[in-house]
Short mmCIF file of N, CA, C and O in Angstrom, two decimals:
data_model
loop_
_atom_site.label_atom_id
_atom_site.label_comp_id
_atom_site.label_asym_id
_atom_site.label_seq_id
_atom_site.Cartn_x
_atom_site.Cartn_y
_atom_site.Cartn_z
N VAL A 1 23.16 -7.24 -21.59
CA VAL A 1 22.07 -7.62 -20.72
C VAL A 1 22.24 -6.94 -19.35
O VAL A 1 21.29 -6.37 -18.83
N MET A 2 23.43 -7.02 -18.77
CA MET A 2 23.64 -6.41 -17.46
C MET A 2 23.55 -4.89 -17.55
O MET A 2 23.07 -4.25 -16.62
N ASP A 3 23.99 -4.32 -18.67
CA ASP A 3 23.89 -2.88 -18.85
C ASP A 3 22.43 -2.44 -18.87
O ASP A 3 22.06 -1.44 -18.28
N GLU A 4 21.58 -3.22 -19.55
CA GLU A 4 20.15 -2.89 -19.61
C GLU A 4 19.51 -3.00 -18.23
O GLU A 4 18.69 -2.16 -17.85
N LEU A 5 19.87 -4.04 -17.49
CA LEU A 5 19.33 -4.21 -16.14
C LEU A 5 19.79 -3.08 -15.23
O LEU A 5 19.00 -2.54 -14.45
N ALA A 6 21.05 -2.68 -15.36
CA ALA A 6 21.56 -1.56 -14.56
C ALA A 6 20.80 -0.27 -14.92
O ALA A 6 20.46 0.51 -14.03
N ALA A 7 20.52 -0.07 -16.20
CA ALA A 7 19.77 1.12 -16.62
C ALA A 7 18.36 1.09 -16.04
O ALA A 7 17.84 2.12 -15.59
N ASP A 8 17.73 -0.08 -16.02
CA ASP A 8 16.39 -0.21 -15.43
C ASP A 8 16.43 0.10 -13.93
O ASP A 8 15.54 0.77 -13.40
N LEU A 9 17.45 -0.39 -13.25
CA LEU A 9 17.57 -0.14 -11.82
C LEU A 9 17.83 1.34 -11.53
O LEU A 9 17.32 1.88 -10.54
N ILE A 10 18.59 1.99 -12.39
CA ILE A 10 18.82 3.43 -12.23
C ILE A 10 17.48 4.17 -12.32
O ILE A 10 17.20 5.07 -11.52
N ASP A 11 16.65 3.77 -13.27
CA ASP A 11 15.34 4.41 -13.43
C ASP A 11 14.44 4.16 -12.22
O ASP A 11 13.61 4.99 -11.88
N GLN A 12 14.61 3.01 -11.58
CA GLN A 12 13.76 2.64 -10.44
C GLN A 12 14.28 3.19 -9.11
O GLN A 12 13.57 3.13 -8.10
N THR A 13 15.50 3.70 -9.10
CA THR A 13 16.10 4.17 -7.84
C THR A 13 15.52 5.52 -7.46
O THR A 13 15.64 6.49 -8.20
N PRO A 14 14.87 5.59 -6.29
CA PRO A 14 14.29 6.87 -5.86
C PRO A 14 15.38 7.85 -5.41
O PRO A 14 16.51 7.44 -5.12
N PRO A 15 15.04 9.13 -5.36
CA PRO A 15 16.02 10.11 -4.87
C PRO A 15 16.25 9.96 -3.37
O PRO A 15 15.43 9.35 -2.66
N GLU A 16 17.34 10.52 -2.90
CA GLU A 16 17.65 10.47 -1.48
C GLU A 16 16.69 11.36 -0.69
O GLU A 16 16.08 12.29 -1.24
N PHE A 17 16.55 11.07 0.59
CA PHE A 17 15.70 11.86 1.46
C PHE A 17 16.35 13.21 1.75
O PHE A 17 17.57 13.30 1.86
N ASP A 18 15.52 14.23 1.92
CA ASP A 18 15.99 15.52 2.39
C ASP A 18 15.96 15.49 3.91
O ASP A 18 14.90 15.65 4.53
N LEU A 19 17.10 15.25 4.53
CA LEU A 19 17.15 15.09 5.97
C LEU A 19 16.83 16.38 6.72
O LEU A 19 16.34 16.32 7.86
N PHE A 20 17.05 17.53 6.10
CA PHE A 20 16.67 18.79 6.75
C PHE A 20 15.15 18.91 6.83
O PHE A 20 14.60 19.38 7.83
N ALA A 21 14.46 18.47 5.79
CA ALA A 21 12.99 18.47 5.81
C ALA A 21 12.49 17.47 6.86
O ALA A 21 11.47 17.72 7.52
N TYR A 22 13.19 16.36 7.00
CA TYR A 22 12.81 15.37 8.02
C TYR A 22 12.97 15.96 9.42
O TYR A 22 12.18 15.65 10.32
N GLU A 23 13.97 16.80 9.62
CA GLU A 23 14.17 17.42 10.93
C GLU A 23 12.98 18.33 11.26
O GLU A 23 12.51 18.36 12.40
N ASP A 24 12.47 19.03 10.26
CA ASP A 24 11.30 19.89 10.48
C ASP A 24 10.04 19.06 10.70
O ASP A 24 9.20 19.41 11.53
N ARG A 25 9.92 17.99 9.95
CA ARG A 25 8.71 17.15 10.02
C ARG A 25 8.68 16.27 11.26
O ARG A 25 7.62 16.00 11.81
N PHE A 26 9.85 15.80 11.67
CA PHE A 26 9.97 14.91 12.83
C PHE A 26 10.99 15.49 13.82
O PHE A 26 12.11 14.99 13.91
N PRO A 27 10.61 16.53 14.56
CA PRO A 27 11.58 17.14 15.47
C PRO A 27 11.98 16.19 16.61
O PRO A 27 11.18 15.36 17.04
N THR A 28 13.22 16.30 17.02
CA THR A 28 13.71 15.47 18.12
C THR A 28 13.15 16.01 19.42
O THR A 28 13.45 17.14 19.82
N MET A 29 12.30 15.18 20.04
CA MET A 29 11.68 15.58 21.30
C MET A 29 11.69 14.38 22.24
O MET A 29 11.62 13.23 21.80
N TYR A 30 11.75 14.66 23.53
CA TYR A 30 11.79 13.60 24.52
C TYR A 30 10.52 12.74 24.45
O TYR A 30 10.58 11.52 24.57
N GLY A 31 9.38 13.36 24.24
CA GLY A 31 8.11 12.64 24.22
C GLY A 31 7.85 11.86 22.95
O GLY A 31 6.92 11.05 22.89
N GLU A 32 8.62 12.10 21.92
CA GLU A 32 8.42 11.41 20.63
C GLU A 32 9.71 10.74 20.18
O GLU A 32 10.40 11.20 19.28
N SER A 33 10.03 9.63 20.79
CA SER A 33 11.27 8.93 20.43
C SER A 33 11.18 8.30 19.04
O SER A 33 12.20 8.04 18.41
N ARG A 34 9.96 8.08 18.55
CA ARG A 34 9.81 7.54 17.19
C ARG A 34 10.42 8.46 16.15
O ARG A 34 10.92 8.00 15.13
N ASN A 35 10.36 9.77 16.41
CA ASN A 35 10.93 10.72 15.46
C ASN A 35 12.42 10.47 15.26
O ASN A 35 12.93 10.54 14.14
N THR A 36 13.12 10.16 16.33
CA THR A 36 14.54 9.87 16.25
C THR A 36 14.78 8.62 15.41
O THR A 36 15.68 8.59 14.55
N VAL A 37 13.96 7.60 15.62
CA VAL A 37 14.11 6.36 14.88
C VAL A 37 13.84 6.59 13.39
O VAL A 37 14.57 6.09 12.52
N VAL A 38 12.81 7.37 13.08
CA VAL A 38 12.48 7.65 11.67
C VAL A 38 13.65 8.36 11.00
O VAL A 38 14.04 8.02 9.87
N LYS A 39 14.23 9.33 11.68
CA LYS A 39 15.37 10.06 11.09
C LYS A 39 16.59 9.17 10.93
O LYS A 39 17.32 9.27 9.94
N GLN A 40 16.81 8.27 11.89
CA GLN A 40 17.93 7.34 11.77
C GLN A 40 17.73 6.40 10.59
O GLN A 40 18.67 6.11 9.84
N GLU A 41 16.51 5.91 10.41
CA GLU A 41 16.22 5.02 9.28
C GLU A 41 16.37 5.77 7.95
O GLU A 41 16.89 5.22 6.99
N ALA A 42 15.90 7.01 7.90
CA ALA A 42 16.05 7.79 6.68
C ALA A 42 17.53 8.00 6.34
O ALA A 42 17.92 7.90 5.18
N ALA A 43 18.34 8.25 7.35
CA ALA A 43 19.79 8.41 7.12
C ALA A 43 20.40 7.10 6.63
O ALA A 43 21.26 7.10 5.74
N LYS A 44 19.94 5.98 7.18
CA LYS A 44 20.45 4.67 6.76
C LYS A 44 20.08 4.41 5.29
O LYS A 44 20.93 3.98 4.49
N TYR A 45 18.83 4.71 4.93
CA TYR A 45 18.44 4.51 3.54
C TYR A 45 19.15 5.49 2.61
O TYR A 45 19.42 5.15 1.45
N ASN A 46 19.47 6.67 3.10
CA ASN A 46 20.23 7.62 2.28
C ASN A 46 21.60 7.07 1.93
O ASN A 46 22.09 7.27 0.82
N ARG A 47 22.25 6.40 2.88
CA ARG A 47 23.56 5.80 2.59
C ARG A 47 23.43 4.76 1.48
O ARG A 47 24.26 4.70 0.57
N LEU A 48 22.38 3.95 1.55
CA LEU A 48 22.16 2.94 0.52
C LEU A 48 21.84 3.59 -0.82
O LEU A 48 22.41 3.23 -1.85
N LEU A 49 20.94 4.57 -0.82
CA LEU A 49 20.57 5.23 -2.08
C LEU A 49 21.75 5.95 -2.70
O LEU A 49 21.93 5.93 -3.93
N ALA A 50 22.59 6.57 -1.87
CA ALA A 50 23.79 7.25 -2.39
C ALA A 50 24.71 6.23 -3.06
O ALA A 50 25.27 6.49 -4.14
N LYS A 51 24.86 5.07 -2.44
CA LYS A 51 25.71 4.02 -3.03
C LYS A 51 25.14 3.55 -4.36
O LYS A 51 25.87 3.36 -5.34
N LEU A 52 23.82 3.37 -4.43
CA LEU A 52 23.19 2.94 -5.68
C LEU A 52 23.34 3.99 -6.77
O LEU A 52 23.63 3.67 -7.92
N HIS A 53 23.18 5.27 -6.39
CA HIS A 53 23.29 6.36 -7.37
C HIS A 53 24.71 6.49 -7.92
O HIS A 53 24.90 6.99 -9.02
N VAL A 54 25.70 6.04 -7.16
CA VAL A 54 27.09 6.11 -7.62
C VAL A 54 27.47 4.84 -8.39
O VAL A 54 28.01 4.92 -9.50
N GLU A 55 27.17 3.68 -7.82
CA GLU A 55 27.70 2.43 -8.39
C GLU A 55 26.99 1.99 -9.67
O GLU A 55 27.65 1.45 -10.55
N LEU A 56 25.70 2.19 -9.79
CA LEU A 56 25.02 1.74 -11.01
C LEU A 56 25.50 2.47 -12.26
O LEU A 56 25.85 1.82 -13.26
N PRO A 57 25.56 3.82 -12.26
CA PRO A 57 26.11 4.49 -13.45
C PRO A 57 27.58 4.14 -13.69
O PRO A 57 28.00 4.00 -14.85
N LEU A 58 28.36 4.00 -12.61
CA LEU A 58 29.77 3.62 -12.78
C LEU A 58 29.89 2.23 -13.39
O LEU A 58 30.76 2.00 -14.24
N PHE A 59 29.02 1.32 -12.96
CA PHE A 59 29.05 -0.03 -13.52
C PHE A 59 28.75 0.02 -15.02
O PHE A 59 29.42 -0.66 -15.81
N ARG A 60 27.77 0.81 -15.41
CA ARG A 60 27.45 0.92 -16.84
C ARG A 60 28.65 1.45 -17.63
O ARG A 60 28.93 0.97 -18.73
N ARG A 61 29.35 2.42 -17.05
CA ARG A 61 30.53 2.96 -17.73
C ARG A 61 31.65 1.94 -17.79
O ARG A 61 32.39 1.86 -18.77
N ALA A 62 31.79 1.13 -16.72
CA ALA A 62 32.84 0.11 -16.69
C ALA A 62 32.56 -0.98 -17.71
O ALA A 62 33.49 -1.48 -18.35
N VAL A 63 31.30 -1.35 -17.88
CA VAL A 63 30.94 -2.38 -18.87
C VAL A 63 31.30 -1.90 -20.28
O VAL A 63 31.74 -2.68 -21.11
N LYS A 64 31.15 -0.59 -20.50
CA LYS A 64 31.46 -0.03 -21.82
C LYS A 64 32.95 0.25 -22.00
O LYS A 64 33.38 0.61 -23.09
N GLY A 65 33.73 0.10 -20.90
CA GLY A 65 35.17 0.27 -21.00
C GLY A 65 35.66 1.68 -20.75
O GLY A 65 36.82 1.99 -21.00
N PHE A 66 34.80 2.54 -20.21
CA PHE A 66 35.20 3.93 -19.97
C PHE A 66 35.91 4.12 -18.64
O PHE A 66 36.66 5.07 -18.48
N VAL A 67 35.65 3.23 -17.68
CA VAL A 67 36.34 3.29 -16.39
C VAL A 67 36.80 1.88 -16.04
O VAL A 67 36.34 0.89 -16.61
N VAL A 68 37.71 1.79 -15.08
CA VAL A 68 38.25 0.50 -14.66
C VAL A 68 37.21 -0.26 -13.84
O VAL A 68 36.54 0.32 -12.98
N MET A 69 37.08 -1.54 -14.10
CA MET A 69 36.16 -2.40 -13.35
C MET A 69 36.81 -2.78 -12.03
O MET A 69 37.72 -3.60 -11.98
N THR A 70 36.36 -2.15 -10.94
CA THR A 70 36.90 -2.45 -9.61
C THR A 70 36.22 -3.70 -9.04
O THR A 70 35.27 -4.22 -9.62
N ASP A 71 36.71 -4.14 -7.90
CA ASP A 71 36.09 -5.31 -7.24
C ASP A 71 34.65 -5.03 -6.87
O ASP A 71 33.78 -5.90 -6.99
N ASP A 72 34.37 -3.81 -6.39
CA ASP A 72 32.99 -3.46 -6.04
C ASP A 72 32.08 -3.48 -7.25
O ASP A 72 30.95 -3.98 -7.19
N LEU A 73 32.58 -2.94 -8.37
CA LEU A 73 31.76 -2.93 -9.59
C LEU A 73 31.59 -4.35 -10.14
O LEU A 73 30.54 -4.68 -10.68
N GLU A 74 32.61 -5.16 -9.98
CA GLU A 74 32.49 -6.56 -10.40
C GLU A 74 31.45 -7.28 -9.56
O GLU A 74 30.69 -8.11 -10.07
N SER A 75 31.39 -6.95 -8.28
CA SER A 75 30.38 -7.52 -7.40
C SER A 75 28.98 -7.10 -7.84
O SER A 75 28.04 -7.89 -7.80
N VAL A 76 28.84 -5.86 -8.26
CA VAL A 76 27.55 -5.38 -8.79
C VAL A 76 27.18 -6.18 -10.04
O VAL A 76 26.05 -6.64 -10.17
N GLY A 77 28.13 -6.36 -10.94
CA GLY A 77 27.86 -7.13 -12.16
C GLY A 77 27.49 -8.56 -11.86
O GLY A 77 26.56 -9.12 -12.47
N LYS A 78 28.18 -9.17 -10.91
CA LYS A 78 27.86 -10.54 -10.52
C LYS A 78 26.45 -10.61 -9.95
O LYS A 78 25.68 -11.53 -10.25
N GLY A 79 26.10 -9.63 -9.12
CA GLY A 79 24.75 -9.60 -8.55
C GLY A 79 23.68 -9.43 -9.61
O GLY A 79 22.64 -10.09 -9.57
N LEU A 80 23.94 -8.55 -10.58
CA LEU A 80 22.97 -8.35 -11.66
C LEU A 80 22.82 -9.63 -12.49
O LEU A 80 21.70 -10.01 -12.85
N PHE A 81 23.92 -10.28 -12.77
CA PHE A 81 23.89 -11.49 -13.61
C PHE A 81 23.21 -12.65 -12.89
O PHE A 81 22.44 -13.39 -13.50
N MET A 82 23.48 -12.79 -11.59
CA MET A 82 22.95 -13.93 -10.84
C MET A 82 21.67 -13.59 -10.06
O MET A 82 21.15 -14.44 -9.34
N ASN A 83 21.17 -12.35 -10.20
CA ASN A 83 19.96 -11.89 -9.51
C ASN A 83 20.10 -12.00 -7.99
O ASN A 83 19.19 -12.44 -7.30
N THR A 84 21.27 -11.62 -7.50
CA THR A 84 21.52 -11.59 -6.05
C THR A 84 21.90 -10.17 -5.66
O THR A 84 22.41 -9.41 -6.48
N VAL A 85 21.68 -9.84 -4.41
CA VAL A 85 22.04 -8.51 -3.91
C VAL A 85 23.56 -8.45 -3.76
O VAL A 85 24.15 -9.29 -3.08
N PRO A 86 24.22 -7.49 -4.41
CA PRO A 86 25.68 -7.37 -4.26
C PRO A 86 26.07 -7.16 -2.80
O PRO A 86 25.34 -6.55 -2.03
N GLU A 87 27.24 -7.68 -2.45
CA GLU A 87 27.70 -7.62 -1.06
C GLU A 87 27.75 -6.19 -0.53
O GLU A 87 27.34 -5.94 0.61
N GLY A 88 28.21 -5.27 -1.32
CA GLY A 88 28.32 -3.89 -0.87
C GLY A 88 26.98 -3.25 -0.57
O GLY A 88 26.85 -2.42 0.32
N TRP A 89 25.96 -3.64 -1.31
CA TRP A 89 24.62 -3.09 -1.07
C TRP A 89 23.99 -3.73 0.15
O TRP A 89 23.33 -3.05 0.93
N GLY A 90 24.16 -5.02 0.30
CA GLY A 90 23.60 -5.71 1.45
C GLY A 90 24.21 -5.25 2.76
O GLY A 90 23.53 -5.19 3.78
N GLY A 91 25.48 -4.89 2.72
CA GLY A 91 26.15 -4.41 3.92
C GLY A 91 25.68 -3.04 4.36
O GLY A 91 25.67 -2.72 5.54
N VAL A 92 25.25 -2.22 3.42
CA VAL A 92 24.79 -0.87 3.72
C VAL A 92 23.28 -0.84 3.93
O VAL A 92 22.76 -0.05 4.70
N GLY A 93 22.58 -1.74 3.24
CA GLY A 93 21.12 -1.74 3.28
C GLY A 93 20.54 -2.63 4.36
O GLY A 93 21.16 -2.90 5.38
N PHE A 94 19.35 -3.10 4.08
CA PHE A 94 18.62 -3.92 5.03
C PHE A 94 18.87 -5.40 4.75
O PHE A 94 19.19 -5.79 3.63
N LEU A 95 18.71 -6.22 5.77
CA LEU A 95 18.92 -7.65 5.63
C LEU A 95 17.74 -8.28 4.88
O LEU A 95 16.58 -7.97 5.17
N SER A 96 18.05 -9.15 3.94
CA SER A 96 17.00 -9.81 3.17
C SER A 96 17.60 -11.01 2.45
O SER A 96 18.75 -10.97 2.03
N MET A 97 16.80 -12.04 2.31
CA MET A 97 17.21 -13.22 1.57
C MET A 97 16.61 -13.22 0.16
O MET A 97 16.73 -14.18 -0.57
N LYS A 98 15.96 -12.13 -0.21
CA LYS A 98 15.26 -12.04 -1.49
C LYS A 98 16.26 -11.92 -2.64
O LYS A 98 17.36 -11.40 -2.47
N PRO A 99 15.85 -12.36 -3.83
CA PRO A 99 16.68 -12.10 -5.01
C PRO A 99 16.68 -10.60 -5.32
O PRO A 99 15.84 -9.85 -4.80
N LEU A 100 17.60 -10.18 -6.15
CA LEU A 100 17.81 -8.76 -6.40
C LEU A 100 16.54 -8.05 -6.87
O LEU A 100 16.22 -6.96 -6.39
N THR A 101 15.80 -8.64 -7.79
CA THR A 101 14.61 -7.97 -8.32
C THR A 101 13.57 -7.74 -7.21
O THR A 101 13.00 -6.66 -7.11
N SER A 102 13.35 -8.74 -6.38
CA SER A 102 12.40 -8.58 -5.27
C SER A 102 12.94 -7.63 -4.21
O SER A 102 12.19 -6.85 -3.61
N TRP A 103 14.24 -7.68 -3.97
CA TRP A 103 14.87 -6.79 -3.01
C TRP A 103 14.68 -5.34 -3.44
O TRP A 103 14.40 -4.47 -2.61
N TYR A 104 14.84 -5.07 -4.74
CA TYR A 104 14.70 -3.71 -5.24
C TYR A 104 13.26 -3.22 -5.12
O TYR A 104 13.01 -2.07 -4.77
N LYS A 105 12.30 -4.11 -5.39
CA LYS A 105 10.89 -3.74 -5.21
C LYS A 105 10.61 -3.45 -3.74
O LYS A 105 9.91 -2.48 -3.42
N ASP A 106 11.16 -4.27 -2.86
CA ASP A 106 10.99 -4.07 -1.43
C ASP A 106 11.63 -2.75 -1.00
O ASP A 106 11.06 -2.01 -0.19
N LEU A 107 12.78 -2.42 -1.53
CA LEU A 107 13.44 -1.15 -1.24
C LEU A 107 12.53 0.01 -1.61
O LEU A 107 12.33 0.94 -0.82
N ASN A 108 11.94 -0.03 -2.79
CA ASN A 108 11.06 1.04 -3.22
C ASN A 108 9.82 1.14 -2.35
O ASN A 108 9.35 2.25 -2.05
N LEU A 109 9.28 0.01 -1.91
CA LEU A 109 8.13 0.03 -1.00
C LEU A 109 8.51 0.66 0.35
O LEU A 109 7.74 1.43 0.93
N ARG A 110 9.70 0.33 0.83
CA ARG A 110 10.16 0.90 2.10
C ARG A 110 10.35 2.41 1.98
O ARG A 110 10.00 3.18 2.87
N ILE A 111 10.92 2.84 0.86
CA ILE A 111 11.13 4.28 0.64
C ILE A 111 9.78 4.98 0.53
O ILE A 111 9.59 6.07 1.09
N ASP A 112 8.82 4.37 -0.18
CA ASP A 112 7.48 4.96 -0.29
C ASP A 112 6.84 5.10 1.09
O ASP A 112 6.16 6.10 1.35
N PHE A 113 7.05 4.11 1.95
CA PHE A 113 6.49 4.18 3.30
C PHE A 113 7.04 5.40 4.04
O PHE A 113 6.29 6.12 4.72
N PHE A 114 8.31 5.67 3.91
CA PHE A 114 8.90 6.81 4.61
C PHE A 114 8.53 8.15 3.96
O PHE A 114 8.64 9.18 4.59
N ASN A 115 8.08 8.11 2.73
CA ASN A 115 7.68 9.36 2.06
C ASN A 115 6.22 9.73 2.31
O ASN A 115 5.74 10.74 1.81
N MET A 116 5.50 8.92 3.06
CA MET A 116 4.09 9.23 3.34
C MET A 116 3.96 10.48 4.15
O MET A 116 4.70 10.86 4.94
#
């Protein structure tokens, strides 16, 4: 069950932002401080997306017995089982009291907003 949920989340995880393209699209200028904030937020979401792209496939491999189940991967499994955001993801991502499924939908909406 957790393996299937992890596979679904892998499919739903968007790719990381191209920060070099963001530099071209939102140049750092004194008159446009919003550009700096947008780039900082994109970098913050990149850290979260990178963590998701690493931990979800690793968790699937750990469930199958191919790699050792670390504390971080166990936290991912606990979050998947109990529908809560794993501690490692919440620490890197945005603050939310939502269950994991709603949190993931919210993450995708936030990423879509930045891709406009």
